[in-house]
C-alpha cells in the first residue's frame, strides 16, 4: 500500500535515500499548499488516524493533528494521562481496543525505545514514530532536513553541527542517520558525559569537543535541549557551566560563518543551550522548522497511506 519502500516509519536508520528524497519532495509540494487561502486537500479522506501520545508534546502532536486535518483524515487524540492506562491497561490492550474502532494509522510517542515497532507487530495499522525514548524522532529530522534544503538549497556536502545532549537525543540520532544518507557531513559536540556510547553511530560522524572548532565550518547549527528527564546521574556540573561552555551566544557566533543558520527542535531552555537574542535573531530558522513540520508530516502520512501525488 505504501508509496515508499518502508511500510511504517520507525526511524531513519536504514531508510533509503530514495524514500527520504520522495518524502522531502512531497513535503515541498505540501508546503506550497499551506500557503494557499484554503489549506486542505482530500488525500486522506475516509481514513482515520489516532495520535497515541504517552509523553508530553506541544509541536509534534499539534503538527501531526494539523497535518491530518489538512489531508482531510478523521483524527482522534489519545493522551495516556486521561486514559485507562492509568487503571493498569497494557500498551497492547490499549492498541487492540483502539484498533477495534477501525483505525488506519497510529502516530505514537512513548518513552520506551522500540515501542512503534512493537506496536506494528501487534497491529494491522500503519505506525508512525513520533519519538521513542532516546532512540529516534524521524519526522523531526525530516523537517530539519526540509528546512536546510529550503534555506541552503541542498543537504549534499553541507556541514551540520549538532551541539548538546547527544546521548539522550532521539533528534540527534534521526538527524545523523538521515543527513548522512543525504550526503551532509555531521559534526557532534557537547560535554564528554553526554557522548553516545553507540560506536556504530559514532562511526558516521565527526566528534569535536571544542565548540569553537565545531561551529567554524558549519552551514547549520542544531542546538539540542538538555534532556534532564532522561538523565539518571549528575552528568553536568551546572546549567551555568553548560551555558558558558556550549551555549549558542553572540560571542560563539563570531567564530561561525556569516550565513550560518541556527536550529533547535524545541522546547528551548532559553539562556541554557541558546541565548534569547540568538533564538529570536537573524540566523534563527526555528519557527520555519515548526511550519515545515506540518508539511513533512502531511507527506509521511500521505505516502505511507499509498499516496502518489495526484491530489497535491
Ligand atoms: N520537537 C519536539 O518533539 O517537540 P515536542 O516535544 O513539543 O513535540
Short mmCIF file of C-alpha atoms and ligand atoms in Angstrom, two decimals:
data_model
loop_
_atom_site.label_atom_id
_atom_site.label_comp_id
_atom_site.label_asym_id
_atom_site.label_seq_id
_atom_site.Cartn_x
_atom_site.Cartn_y
_atom_site.Cartn_z
CA UNK A 1 0.00 0.00 0.00
CA UNK A 2 2.81 2.42 0.94
CA UNK A 3 4.21 4.59 -1.88
CA UNK A 4 7.58 4.22 -0.16
CA UNK A 5 9.90 1.22 0.31
CA UNK A 6 9.05 1.38 4.04
CA UNK A 7 5.59 0.37 5.29
CA UNK A 8 5.88 2.14 8.66
CA UNK A 9 8.13 4.97 9.85
CA UNK A 10 10.05 3.68 12.89
CA UNK A 11 13.22 5.76 12.37
CA UNK A 12 15.63 6.95 9.67
CA UNK A 13 18.36 4.34 10.30
CA UNK A 14 18.29 2.16 7.20
CA UNK A 15 15.73 4.26 5.30
CA UNK A 16 16.87 4.68 1.68
CA UNK A 17 17.97 7.91 0.06
CA UNK A 18 15.14 7.40 -2.46
CA UNK A 19 12.48 7.26 0.28
CA UNK A 20 13.87 10.33 2.06
CA UNK A 21 14.00 12.19 -1.27
CA UNK A 22 10.38 11.24 -2.02
CA UNK A 23 9.23 12.44 1.42
CA UNK A 24 11.10 15.76 1.13
CA UNK A 25 9.88 16.40 -2.43
CA UNK A 26 6.26 15.68 -1.44
CA UNK A 27 6.69 17.87 1.66
CA UNK A 28 7.78 20.77 -0.59
CA UNK A 29 4.53 20.43 -2.52
CA UNK A 30 2.51 20.30 0.70
CA UNK A 31 4.46 23.35 1.94
CA UNK A 32 3.05 25.28 -1.04
CA UNK A 33 -0.46 24.10 -0.22
CA UNK A 34 -0.01 25.50 3.32
CA UNK A 35 0.48 28.98 1.77
CA UNK A 36 -2.87 28.82 -0.07
CA UNK A 37 -6.03 30.50 1.32
CA UNK A 38 -7.66 27.04 1.52
CA UNK A 39 -5.03 24.74 3.03
CA UNK A 40 -6.90 21.47 2.72
CA UNK A 41 -6.67 18.58 0.24
CA UNK A 42 -8.80 15.42 0.15
CA UNK A 43 -5.83 13.00 0.10
CA UNK A 44 -6.70 11.02 3.27
CA UNK A 45 -10.49 11.41 3.18
CA UNK A 46 -12.11 8.33 4.72
CA UNK A 47 -9.00 7.31 6.71
CA UNK A 48 -8.78 7.57 10.50
CA UNK A 49 -5.58 8.48 12.33
CA UNK A 50 -5.05 8.06 16.10
CA UNK A 51 -2.41 10.19 17.81
CA UNK A 52 -1.28 7.99 20.69
CA UNK A 53 0.85 10.14 23.00
CA UNK A 54 2.31 8.66 26.19
CA UNK A 55 4.74 11.58 26.65
CA UNK A 56 4.21 15.34 26.65
CA UNK A 57 4.36 17.19 23.36
CA UNK A 58 3.47 20.63 22.01
CA UNK A 59 4.91 20.79 18.49
CA UNK A 60 4.77 17.17 17.32
CA UNK A 61 1.22 16.40 18.44
CA UNK A 62 -0.25 19.68 17.20
CA UNK A 63 1.67 19.36 13.97
CA UNK A 64 0.50 15.78 13.29
CA UNK A 65 -3.09 16.74 14.09
CA UNK A 66 -2.94 19.72 11.73
CA UNK A 67 -1.31 17.58 9.03
CA UNK A 68 -4.10 15.00 9.36
CA UNK A 69 -6.80 17.66 9.20
CA UNK A 70 -5.15 19.35 6.18
CA UNK A 71 -5.27 15.93 4.45
CA UNK A 72 -8.98 15.52 5.39
CA UNK A 73 -8.40 12.47 7.62
CA UNK A 74 -10.55 11.82 10.69
CA UNK A 75 -8.36 12.24 13.77
CA UNK A 76 -8.56 11.06 17.37
CA UNK A 77 -6.19 12.23 20.10
CA UNK A 78 -5.23 9.85 22.89
CA UNK A 79 -3.18 11.02 25.87
CA UNK A 80 -2.14 8.48 28.49
CA UNK A 81 -2.75 10.90 31.40
CA UNK A 82 -6.54 10.75 30.99
CA UNK A 83 -6.86 7.18 29.67
CA UNK A 84 -7.37 3.68 31.10
CA UNK A 85 -3.57 3.24 31.08
CA UNK A 86 -3.88 4.93 34.48
CA UNK A 87 -6.06 1.95 35.58
CA UNK A 88 -3.38 -0.54 34.54
CA UNK A 89 -4.34 -1.33 30.92
CA UNK A 90 -1.35 -2.57 28.90
CA UNK A 91 0.03 -0.94 25.78
CA UNK A 92 -1.06 -3.81 23.53
CA UNK A 93 -4.58 -3.91 25.03
CA UNK A 94 -4.84 -0.17 24.55
CA UNK A 95 -3.81 -0.52 20.90
CA UNK A 96 -6.10 -3.50 20.22
CA UNK A 97 -9.10 -1.68 21.68
CA UNK A 98 -8.38 1.43 19.64
CA UNK A 99 -7.79 -0.68 16.52
CA UNK A 100 -11.19 -2.38 17.01
CA UNK A 101 -12.70 1.03 16.31
CA UNK A 102 -11.40 0.64 12.71
CA UNK A 103 -8.48 2.98 12.55
CA UNK A 104 -5.89 3.08 9.74
CA UNK A 105 -2.82 4.92 11.04
CA UNK A 106 -1.33 5.22 14.55
CA UNK A 107 1.08 8.02 15.39
CA UNK A 108 2.84 7.08 18.63
CA UNK A 109 5.12 8.83 21.12
CA UNK A 110 6.40 6.77 24.05
CA UNK A 111 9.34 6.84 26.45
CA UNK A 112 10.22 3.23 25.56
CA UNK A 113 12.73 2.58 22.77
CA UNK A 114 11.21 0.31 20.11
CA UNK A 115 7.55 0.82 21.06
CA UNK A 116 6.50 1.80 17.49
CA UNK A 117 8.00 -1.44 16.10
CA UNK A 118 6.42 -3.45 18.90
CA UNK A 119 3.00 -1.96 18.09
CA UNK A 120 3.42 -2.79 14.40
CA UNK A 121 3.99 -6.44 15.36
CA UNK A 122 0.64 -6.43 17.21
CA UNK A 123 -1.47 -4.42 14.79
CA UNK A 124 -2.52 -4.07 11.16
CA UNK A 125 -2.35 -0.28 11.30
CA UNK A 126 0.37 1.84 9.70
CA UNK A 127 2.64 3.01 12.55
CA UNK A 128 4.48 6.36 12.60
CA UNK A 129 7.05 7.06 15.30
CA UNK A 130 6.57 10.50 16.91
CA UNK A 131 9.54 9.90 19.27
CA UNK A 132 10.50 6.73 21.18
CA UNK A 133 12.69 7.31 24.22
CA UNK A 134 16.23 8.29 23.32
CA UNK A 135 16.03 6.21 20.11
CA UNK A 136 14.59 8.13 17.13
CA UNK A 137 12.33 11.05 16.20
CA UNK A 138 12.22 10.64 12.41
CA UNK A 139 9.69 13.34 11.48
CA UNK A 140 11.73 15.92 13.46
CA UNK A 141 14.82 15.02 11.42
CA UNK A 142 12.82 15.14 8.18
CA UNK A 143 11.54 18.62 8.99
CA UNK A 144 15.09 19.67 9.89
CA UNK A 145 16.31 18.36 6.53
CA UNK A 146 13.48 20.12 4.70
CA UNK A 147 14.41 23.39 6.46
CA UNK A 148 18.09 23.04 5.50
CA UNK A 149 17.16 22.36 1.86
CA UNK A 150 14.78 25.33 1.90
CA UNK A 151 17.39 27.71 3.36
CA UNK A 152 20.63 26.34 1.86
CA UNK A 153 19.40 24.69 -1.36
CA UNK A 154 20.73 21.18 -0.69
CA UNK A 155 21.94 18.82 2.03
CA UNK A 156 24.63 17.33 -0.17
CA UNK A 157 28.06 18.46 1.08
CA UNK A 158 26.67 20.75 3.79
CA UNK A 159 28.29 20.80 7.24
CA UNK A 160 25.78 20.34 10.03
CA UNK A 161 26.93 20.68 13.65
CA UNK A 162 24.74 19.29 16.43
CA UNK A 163 25.59 20.64 19.90
CA UNK A 164 24.41 19.46 23.30
CA UNK A 165 22.99 16.39 24.96
CA UNK A 166 23.65 13.93 22.14
CA UNK A 167 23.47 10.83 24.32
CA UNK A 168 19.80 11.29 25.24
CA UNK A 169 18.69 12.84 21.96
CA UNK A 170 16.40 10.96 19.58
CA UNK A 171 16.52 14.09 17.39
CA UNK A 172 20.31 13.82 17.03
CA UNK A 173 20.10 10.10 16.18
CA UNK A 174 17.45 10.54 13.46
CA UNK A 175 19.26 13.56 12.03
CA UNK A 176 22.55 11.74 11.98
CA UNK A 177 21.16 8.76 10.04
CA UNK A 178 19.02 10.88 7.71
CA UNK A 179 21.56 13.61 6.98
CA UNK A 180 24.44 11.21 6.36
CA UNK A 181 22.22 9.28 3.92
CA UNK A 182 21.51 12.57 2.11
CA UNK A 183 25.22 13.47 1.83
CA UNK A 184 25.65 16.03 4.64
CA UNK A 185 28.67 15.95 6.99
CA UNK A 186 27.54 15.78 10.61
CA UNK A 187 29.74 17.00 13.48
CA UNK A 188 28.69 16.35 17.07
CA UNK A 189 29.81 18.50 20.03
CA UNK A 190 28.92 18.51 23.70
CA UNK A 191 30.03 17.53 27.19
CA UNK A 192 32.04 14.29 27.20
CA UNK A 193 29.49 12.84 29.68
CA UNK A 194 26.78 13.24 27.03
CA UNK A 195 28.54 11.47 24.15
CA UNK A 196 26.60 8.44 22.82
CA UNK A 197 28.06 5.04 23.67
CA UNK A 198 26.94 3.51 20.35
CA UNK A 199 30.14 3.10 18.35
CA UNK A 200 28.28 2.26 15.10
CA UNK A 201 26.51 5.60 15.34
CA UNK A 202 29.71 7.50 16.19
CA UNK A 203 31.49 5.97 13.17
CA UNK A 204 29.19 8.02 10.88
CA UNK A 205 30.09 11.43 12.36
CA UNK A 206 32.94 13.68 13.43
CA UNK A 207 33.20 14.25 17.19
CA UNK A 208 34.61 17.71 18.03
CA UNK A 209 34.77 18.56 21.76
CA UNK A 210 35.92 22.16 21.12
CA UNK A 211 32.75 24.14 20.44
CA UNK A 212 34.55 26.96 18.60
CA UNK A 213 36.06 24.47 16.15
CA UNK A 214 32.71 22.65 15.89
CA UNK A 215 30.89 25.78 14.68
CA UNK A 216 33.69 27.22 12.50
CA UNK A 217 32.77 25.38 9.26
CA UNK A 218 29.09 24.78 9.99
CA UNK A 219 26.43 25.74 7.45
CA UNK A 220 23.76 24.82 10.00
CA UNK A 221 23.98 24.51 13.79
CA UNK A 222 21.38 22.46 15.66
CA UNK A 223 21.28 23.18 19.41
CA UNK A 224 19.72 20.41 21.49
CA UNK A 225 17.74 20.64 24.71
CA UNK A 226 19.33 19.13 27.82
CA UNK A 227 17.07 16.12 28.43
CA UNK A 228 17.05 16.27 32.22
CA UNK A 229 14.15 13.79 32.37
CA UNK A 230 16.36 11.11 30.75
CA UNK A 231 19.50 11.74 32.86
CA UNK A 232 19.90 9.18 35.67
CA UNK A 233 23.16 10.61 37.01
CA UNK A 234 24.64 14.03 37.64
CA UNK A 235 26.12 14.35 34.15
CA UNK A 236 26.66 18.11 34.24
CA UNK A 237 28.30 20.32 36.88
CA UNK A 238 25.68 23.08 36.43
CA UNK A 239 23.44 24.72 33.84
CA UNK A 240 25.54 27.90 34.13
CA UNK A 241 28.72 26.00 33.27
CA UNK A 242 26.98 24.24 30.38
CA UNK A 243 25.77 27.60 29.02
CA UNK A 244 29.22 29.15 29.37
CA UNK A 245 30.89 26.26 27.54
CA UNK A 246 28.35 25.00 24.97
CA UNK A 247 25.56 27.62 24.83
CA UNK A 248 24.99 29.35 21.50
CA UNK A 249 25.77 33.01 22.19
CA UNK A 250 26.65 36.10 20.12
CA UNK A 251 30.28 35.56 21.14
CA UNK A 252 30.29 31.97 19.86
CA UNK A 253 28.71 33.02 16.56
CA UNK A 254 31.73 35.29 15.98
CA UNK A 255 33.56 32.00 15.22
CA UNK A 256 30.90 30.82 12.70
CA UNK A 257 30.16 31.59 9.03
CA UNK A 258 28.23 34.83 8.36
CA UNK A 259 25.28 32.95 6.83
CA UNK A 260 25.06 30.07 9.30
CA UNK A 261 21.51 29.03 10.20
CA UNK A 262 20.57 28.22 13.81
CA UNK A 263 18.08 25.44 14.51
CA UNK A 264 16.51 23.92 17.60
CA UNK A 265 13.85 21.18 17.79
CA UNK A 266 12.16 22.81 20.79
CA UNK A 267 11.25 23.19 23.54
CA UNK A 268 14.11 25.69 24.14
CA UNK A 269 15.70 26.27 27.53
CA UNK A 270 16.42 29.96 26.87
CA UNK A 271 19.72 31.06 28.38
CA UNK A 272 20.99 27.47 28.60
CA UNK A 273 21.53 25.87 25.17
CA UNK A 274 20.57 29.03 23.28
CA UNK A 275 20.52 32.71 24.24
CA UNK A 276 17.26 34.54 23.58
CA UNK A 277 18.82 37.05 21.19
CA UNK A 278 20.04 34.10 19.07
CA UNK A 279 16.75 32.17 19.27
CA UNK A 280 14.90 35.26 18.02
CA UNK A 281 17.72 36.66 15.87
CA UNK A 282 18.53 36.86 12.15
CA UNK A 283 20.23 33.44 11.94
CA UNK A 284 17.37 31.57 13.60
CA UNK A 285 15.09 29.36 11.46
CA UNK A 286 13.39 27.75 14.44
CA UNK A 287 9.85 28.81 13.55
CA UNK A 288 10.40 27.79 9.91
CA UNK A 289 11.21 24.32 11.28
CA UNK A 290 7.83 24.27 13.01
CA UNK A 291 6.00 25.32 9.82
CA UNK A 292 7.87 22.68 7.84
CA UNK A 293 6.85 20.09 10.42
CA UNK A 294 3.26 20.18 9.21
CA UNK A 295 4.32 19.74 5.56
CA UNK A 296 6.68 16.86 6.36
CA UNK A 297 4.06 15.06 8.43
CA UNK A 298 1.50 15.51 5.64
CA UNK A 299 4.00 13.92 3.24
CA UNK A 300 4.78 10.99 5.56
CA UNK A 301 1.11 10.19 6.23
CA UNK A 302 0.13 10.63 2.58
CA UNK A 303 2.91 8.42 1.25
CA UNK A 304 2.60 5.67 3.86
CA UNK A 305 -1.12 5.52 3.10
CA UNK A 306 -0.24 4.86 -0.56
CA UNK A 307 -0.48 8.39 -1.95
CA UNK A 308 1.04 9.07 -5.32
CA UNK A 309 0.77 12.82 -5.67
CA UNK A 310 -2.48 13.07 -7.59
CA UNK A 311 -4.08 15.41 -5.04
CA UNK A 312 -1.25 17.80 -4.31
N1 LIG B 1 10.44 18.86 18.84
C1 LIG B 1 9.55 18.20 19.59
O1 LIG B 1 9.44 16.97 19.55
O2 LIG B 1 8.76 19.00 20.39
P1 LIG B 1 7.59 18.47 21.29
O3 LIG B 1 8.16 17.64 22.39
O4 LIG B 1 6.89 19.72 21.80
O5 LIG B 1 6.66 17.65 20.42
#
